[in-house]
mmCIF file of C-alpha atoms in Angstrom:
data_model
loop_
_atom_site.group_PDB
_atom_site.id
_atom_site.type_symbol
_atom_site.label_atom_id
_atom_site.label_comp_id
_atom_site.label_asym_id
_atom_site.label_seq_id
_atom_site.Cartn_x
_atom_site.Cartn_y
_atom_site.Cartn_z
ATOM 1 C CA UNK A 1 26.292 20.632 51.460
ATOM 2 C CA UNK A 2 27.487 22.844 48.630
ATOM 3 C CA UNK A 3 29.884 20.140 47.418
ATOM 4 C CA UNK A 4 27.151 17.484 47.593
ATOM 5 C CA UNK A 5 24.794 19.778 45.641
ATOM 6 C CA UNK A 6 27.470 20.407 42.991
ATOM 7 C CA UNK A 7 28.262 16.679 42.728
ATOM 8 C CA UNK A 8 24.541 15.900 42.387
ATOM 9 C CA UNK A 9 24.197 18.429 39.576
ATOM 10 C CA UNK A 10 27.211 16.940 37.775
ATOM 11 C CA UNK A 11 25.749 13.446 38.101
ATOM 12 C CA UNK A 12 22.343 14.637 36.891
ATOM 13 C CA UNK A 13 23.831 16.456 33.882
ATOM 14 C CA UNK A 14 25.952 13.438 32.972
ATOM 15 C CA UNK A 15 22.935 11.130 33.193
ATOM 16 C CA UNK A 16 20.962 13.409 30.854
ATOM 17 C CA UNK A 17 23.851 13.386 28.363
ATOM 18 C CA UNK A 18 24.082 9.586 28.611
ATOM 19 C CA UNK A 19 20.320 9.293 28.025
ATOM 20 C CA UNK A 20 20.642 11.491 24.919
ATOM 21 C CA UNK A 21 23.475 9.360 23.574
ATOM 22 C CA UNK A 22 21.567 6.134 24.205
ATOM 23 C CA UNK A 23 18.571 7.594 22.390
ATOM 24 C CA UNK A 24 20.815 8.483 19.460
ATOM 25 C CA UNK A 25 22.325 4.988 19.438
ATOM 26 C CA UNK A 26 18.823 3.554 19.220
ATOM 27 C CA UNK A 27 18.148 5.759 16.213
ATOM 28 C CA UNK A 28 21.383 4.636 14.552
ATOM 29 C CA UNK A 29 20.362 1.033 15.028
ATOM 30 C CA UNK A 30 17.150 2.061 13.265
ATOM 31 C CA UNK A 31 14.815 0.059 15.468
ATOM 32 C CA UNK A 32 12.136 -0.573 12.905
ATOM 33 C CA UNK A 33 9.609 -2.355 15.106
ATOM 34 C CA UNK A 34 7.656 0.833 15.908
ATOM 35 C CA UNK A 35 7.544 2.228 12.389
ATOM 36 C CA UNK A 36 4.475 0.926 10.622
ATOM 37 C CA UNK A 37 4.516 0.756 6.856
ATOM 38 C CA UNK A 38 1.549 2.455 5.217
ATOM 39 C CA UNK A 39 0.377 4.527 2.297
ATOM 40 C CA UNK A 40 0.831 8.277 2.881
ATOM 41 C CA UNK A 41 1.001 11.614 1.084
ATOM 42 C CA UNK A 42 4.399 13.357 1.036
ATOM 43 C CA UNK A 43 2.976 16.864 1.227
ATOM 44 C CA UNK A 44 0.932 16.033 4.332
ATOM 45 C CA UNK A 45 3.868 14.286 6.032
ATOM 46 C CA UNK A 46 6.183 17.266 5.459
ATOM 47 C CA UNK A 47 3.531 19.778 6.593
ATOM 48 C CA UNK A 48 2.892 17.796 9.793
ATOM 49 C CA UNK A 49 6.598 17.755 10.627
ATOM 50 C CA UNK A 50 7.201 21.434 9.847
ATOM 51 C CA UNK A 51 4.179 22.435 11.955
ATOM 52 C CA UNK A 52 5.864 21.096 15.095
ATOM 53 C CA UNK A 53 8.736 23.561 14.538
ATOM 54 C CA UNK A 54 6.581 26.691 14.215
ATOM 55 C CA UNK A 55 7.657 28.247 17.565
ATOM 56 C CA UNK A 56 11.377 27.631 16.931
ATOM 57 C CA UNK A 57 11.101 28.926 13.371
ATOM 58 C CA UNK A 58 9.382 32.065 14.603
ATOM 59 C CA UNK A 59 12.073 32.672 17.234
ATOM 60 C CA UNK A 60 14.797 32.205 14.602
ATOM 61 C CA UNK A 61 12.914 34.482 12.171
ATOM 62 C CA UNK A 62 13.103 31.625 9.690
ATOM 63 C CA UNK A 63 10.661 31.038 6.850
ATOM 64 C CA UNK A 64 9.862 27.611 5.402
ATOM 65 C CA UNK A 65 8.884 27.343 1.735
ATOM 66 C CA UNK A 66 7.183 24.123 0.616
ATOM 67 C CA UNK A 67 7.410 23.258 -3.070
ATOM 68 C CA UNK A 68 5.990 19.755 -3.068
ATOM 69 C CA UNK A 69 3.982 18.513 -6.004
ATOM 70 C CA UNK A 70 0.542 17.260 -4.983
ATOM 71 C CA UNK A 71 -0.374 13.571 -5.094
ATOM 72 C CA UNK A 72 3.123 12.251 -4.396
ATOM 73 C CA UNK A 73 2.146 9.113 -2.505
ATOM 74 C CA UNK A 74 4.397 6.564 -0.843
ATOM 75 C CA UNK A 75 3.997 2.990 0.288
ATOM 76 C CA UNK A 76 6.716 3.363 2.890
ATOM 77 C CA UNK A 77 7.569 4.206 6.496
ATOM 78 C CA UNK A 78 6.287 7.669 7.475
ATOM 79 C CA UNK A 79 7.923 7.479 10.915
ATOM 80 C CA UNK A 80 11.324 7.163 9.267
ATOM 81 C CA UNK A 81 10.573 10.115 7.008
ATOM 82 C CA UNK A 82 9.532 12.181 10.048
ATOM 83 C CA UNK A 83 12.809 11.243 11.734
ATOM 84 C CA UNK A 84 14.800 12.393 8.687
ATOM 85 C CA UNK A 85 12.945 15.702 8.490
ATOM 86 C CA UNK A 86 13.310 16.273 12.238
ATOM 87 C CA UNK A 87 17.064 15.764 12.080
ATOM 88 C CA UNK A 88 17.397 18.034 9.045
ATOM 89 C CA UNK A 89 15.260 20.749 10.685
ATOM 90 C CA UNK A 90 17.294 20.557 13.894
ATOM 91 C CA UNK A 91 20.537 20.728 11.920
ATOM 92 C CA UNK A 92 19.368 23.764 9.984
ATOM 93 C CA UNK A 93 18.112 25.605 13.071
ATOM 94 C CA UNK A 94 21.224 24.762 15.110
ATOM 95 C CA UNK A 95 23.885 25.389 12.455
ATOM 96 C CA UNK A 96 22.705 27.085 9.267
ATOM 97 C CA UNK A 97 21.767 30.521 10.540
ATOM 98 C CA UNK A 98 24.456 31.178 13.139
ATOM 99 C CA UNK A 99 25.139 34.900 13.253
ATOM 100 C CA UNK A 100 22.209 35.714 10.970
ATOM 101 C CA UNK A 101 18.984 37.551 11.727
ATOM 102 C CA UNK A 102 16.797 35.457 9.432
ATOM 103 C CA UNK A 103 16.801 32.622 6.945
ATOM 104 C CA UNK A 104 14.815 30.468 4.566
ATOM 105 C CA UNK A 105 14.436 26.697 4.447
ATOM 106 C CA UNK A 106 13.006 25.206 1.266
ATOM 107 C CA UNK A 107 11.584 21.690 1.022
ATOM 108 C CA UNK A 108 11.008 20.553 -2.560
ATOM 109 C CA UNK A 109 9.440 17.289 -3.701
ATOM 110 C CA UNK A 110 9.032 16.164 -7.308
ATOM 111 C CA UNK A 111 8.843 12.953 -9.324
ATOM 112 C CA UNK A 112 12.136 11.525 -10.566
ATOM 113 C CA UNK A 113 13.057 8.717 -12.947
ATOM 114 C CA UNK A 114 12.413 5.022 -12.247
ATOM 115 C CA UNK A 115 9.523 5.528 -9.822
ATOM 116 C CA UNK A 116 11.596 7.642 -7.457
ATOM 117 C CA UNK A 117 10.795 10.934 -5.772
ATOM 118 C CA UNK A 118 13.425 13.658 -5.357
ATOM 119 C CA UNK A 119 13.066 15.273 -1.947
ATOM 120 C CA UNK A 120 15.355 18.260 -1.418
ATOM 121 C CA UNK A 121 15.859 20.072 1.878
ATOM 122 C CA UNK A 122 17.854 23.276 1.459
ATOM 123 C CA UNK A 123 18.668 26.445 3.358
ATOM 124 C CA UNK A 124 20.248 29.793 2.517
ATOM 125 C CA UNK A 125 22.451 29.739 5.595
ATOM 126 C CA UNK A 126 26.176 29.866 6.306
ATOM 127 C CA UNK A 127 26.958 26.640 4.412
ATOM 128 C CA UNK A 128 29.862 24.271 5.062
ATOM 129 C CA UNK A 129 33.510 24.140 4.156
ATOM 130 C CA UNK A 130 34.769 21.270 1.990
ATOM 131 C CA UNK A 131 36.340 19.621 5.042
ATOM 132 C CA UNK A 132 33.055 19.634 6.971
ATOM 133 C CA UNK A 133 31.127 18.514 3.889
ATOM 134 C CA UNK A 134 33.419 15.491 3.428
ATOM 135 C CA UNK A 135 32.722 14.340 6.986
ATOM 136 C CA UNK A 136 29.056 15.296 7.275
ATOM 137 C CA UNK A 137 27.808 11.678 7.463
ATOM 138 C CA UNK A 138 30.568 10.450 9.803
ATOM 139 C CA UNK A 139 29.307 9.290 13.214
ATOM 140 C CA UNK A 140 30.206 11.624 16.096
ATOM 141 C CA UNK A 141 31.435 14.358 13.762
ATOM 142 C CA UNK A 142 30.202 17.735 14.964
ATOM 143 C CA UNK A 143 31.318 21.325 14.537
ATOM 144 C CA UNK A 144 29.894 22.112 17.983
ATOM 145 C CA UNK A 145 31.825 19.808 20.286
ATOM 146 C CA UNK A 146 30.903 20.428 23.918
ATOM 147 C CA UNK A 147 27.775 22.424 23.043
ATOM 148 C CA UNK A 148 25.220 19.649 23.350
ATOM 149 C CA UNK A 149 25.467 18.021 19.920
ATOM 150 C CA UNK A 150 26.292 14.340 19.552
ATOM 151 C CA UNK A 151 27.371 14.425 15.900
ATOM 152 C CA UNK A 152 24.910 11.654 15.068
ATOM 153 C CA UNK A 153 22.094 13.524 13.291
ATOM 154 C CA UNK A 154 23.330 13.269 9.710
ATOM 155 C CA UNK A 155 24.677 9.756 10.290
ATOM 156 C CA UNK A 156 21.170 8.722 11.357
ATOM 157 C CA UNK A 157 19.667 10.426 8.288
ATOM 158 C CA UNK A 158 22.103 8.582 6.015
ATOM 159 C CA UNK A 159 21.290 5.212 7.591
ATOM 160 C CA UNK A 160 17.532 5.697 7.360
ATOM 161 C CA UNK A 161 17.577 6.901 3.756
ATOM 162 C CA UNK A 162 19.743 3.990 2.622
ATOM 163 C CA UNK A 163 18.871 1.095 4.924
ATOM 164 C CA UNK A 164 15.179 1.672 5.638
ATOM 165 C CA UNK A 165 13.730 3.673 2.754
ATOM 166 C CA UNK A 166 15.959 2.180 0.040
ATOM 167 C CA UNK A 167 17.040 5.557 -1.281
ATOM 168 C CA UNK A 168 20.169 7.610 -1.894
ATOM 169 C CA UNK A 169 21.313 10.878 -0.356
ATOM 170 C CA UNK A 170 23.798 13.585 -1.286
ATOM 171 C CA UNK A 171 24.739 16.948 0.200
ATOM 172 C CA UNK A 172 26.057 20.040 -1.555
ATOM 173 C CA UNK A 173 27.144 23.173 0.255
ATOM 174 C CA UNK A 174 29.078 26.369 -0.257
ATOM 175 C CA UNK A 175 30.291 28.671 2.517
ATOM 176 C CA UNK A 176 27.932 31.660 2.865
ATOM 177 C CA UNK A 177 25.634 30.236 0.178
ATOM 178 C CA UNK A 178 23.651 27.556 2.019
ATOM 179 C CA UNK A 179 23.333 23.788 2.061
ATOM 180 C CA UNK A 180 21.192 21.395 0.044
ATOM 181 C CA UNK A 181 20.386 17.798 1.025
ATOM 182 C CA UNK A 182 18.962 15.791 -1.884
ATOM 183 C CA UNK A 183 17.316 12.427 -1.356
ATOM 184 C CA UNK A 184 16.086 10.065 -4.036
ATOM 185 C CA UNK A 185 13.414 7.902 -2.437
ATOM 186 C CA UNK A 186 11.453 5.039 -4.013
ATOM 187 C CA UNK A 187 7.683 5.454 -3.818
ATOM 188 C CA UNK A 188 7.540 1.836 -2.668
ATOM 189 C CA UNK A 189 10.068 1.124 0.058
ATOM 190 C CA UNK A 190 11.823 -2.258 0.140
ATOM 191 C CA UNK A 191 10.397 -4.847 2.501
ATOM 192 C CA UNK A 192 12.163 -4.968 5.845
ATOM 193 C CA UNK A 193 13.983 -8.096 6.857
ATOM 194 C CA UNK A 194 11.681 -9.286 9.625
ATOM 195 C CA UNK A 195 13.893 -12.301 10.339
ATOM 196 C CA UNK A 196 16.526 -10.065 11.985
#
């Protein structure tokens, strides 16, 4: 009975891991059928997303500073933006403050040239080495192999920013001095190819 119980637990754990990977694969494919395009306010969208992390932020003793100019409106896909912010928040909470008692995440939004908006997500955490920084968007690259991560979070972010929202993304980081993810997003997202 003990062996059957242990085998059942192994099967159950493996199924949960497989389900997580399948979910991540779906995100990579960027299934756009559920993400409705609409007009929305950036400040409200960011606030809504951050609010869902309040308990985790409190446990991590982490403060979030919002520096988003008012009246930055998008004709775009808010669900995709939520997905980006969720992945960045998870990354920060899982990696940025390891071995630290507290931290600060700053989300800044401001107008940029050519009808774009610069959205910057930064933390004052442990940062990344040059080797990690070079591979940050690679699929399945993770610094926490075997600890539950799939290494798909930043790859998903990259795909959404470029393929769905029509923007550009860059990351800068210095060990012990934090990480900054900068996205240039058009206020009006490109039309999706509905023929696909």
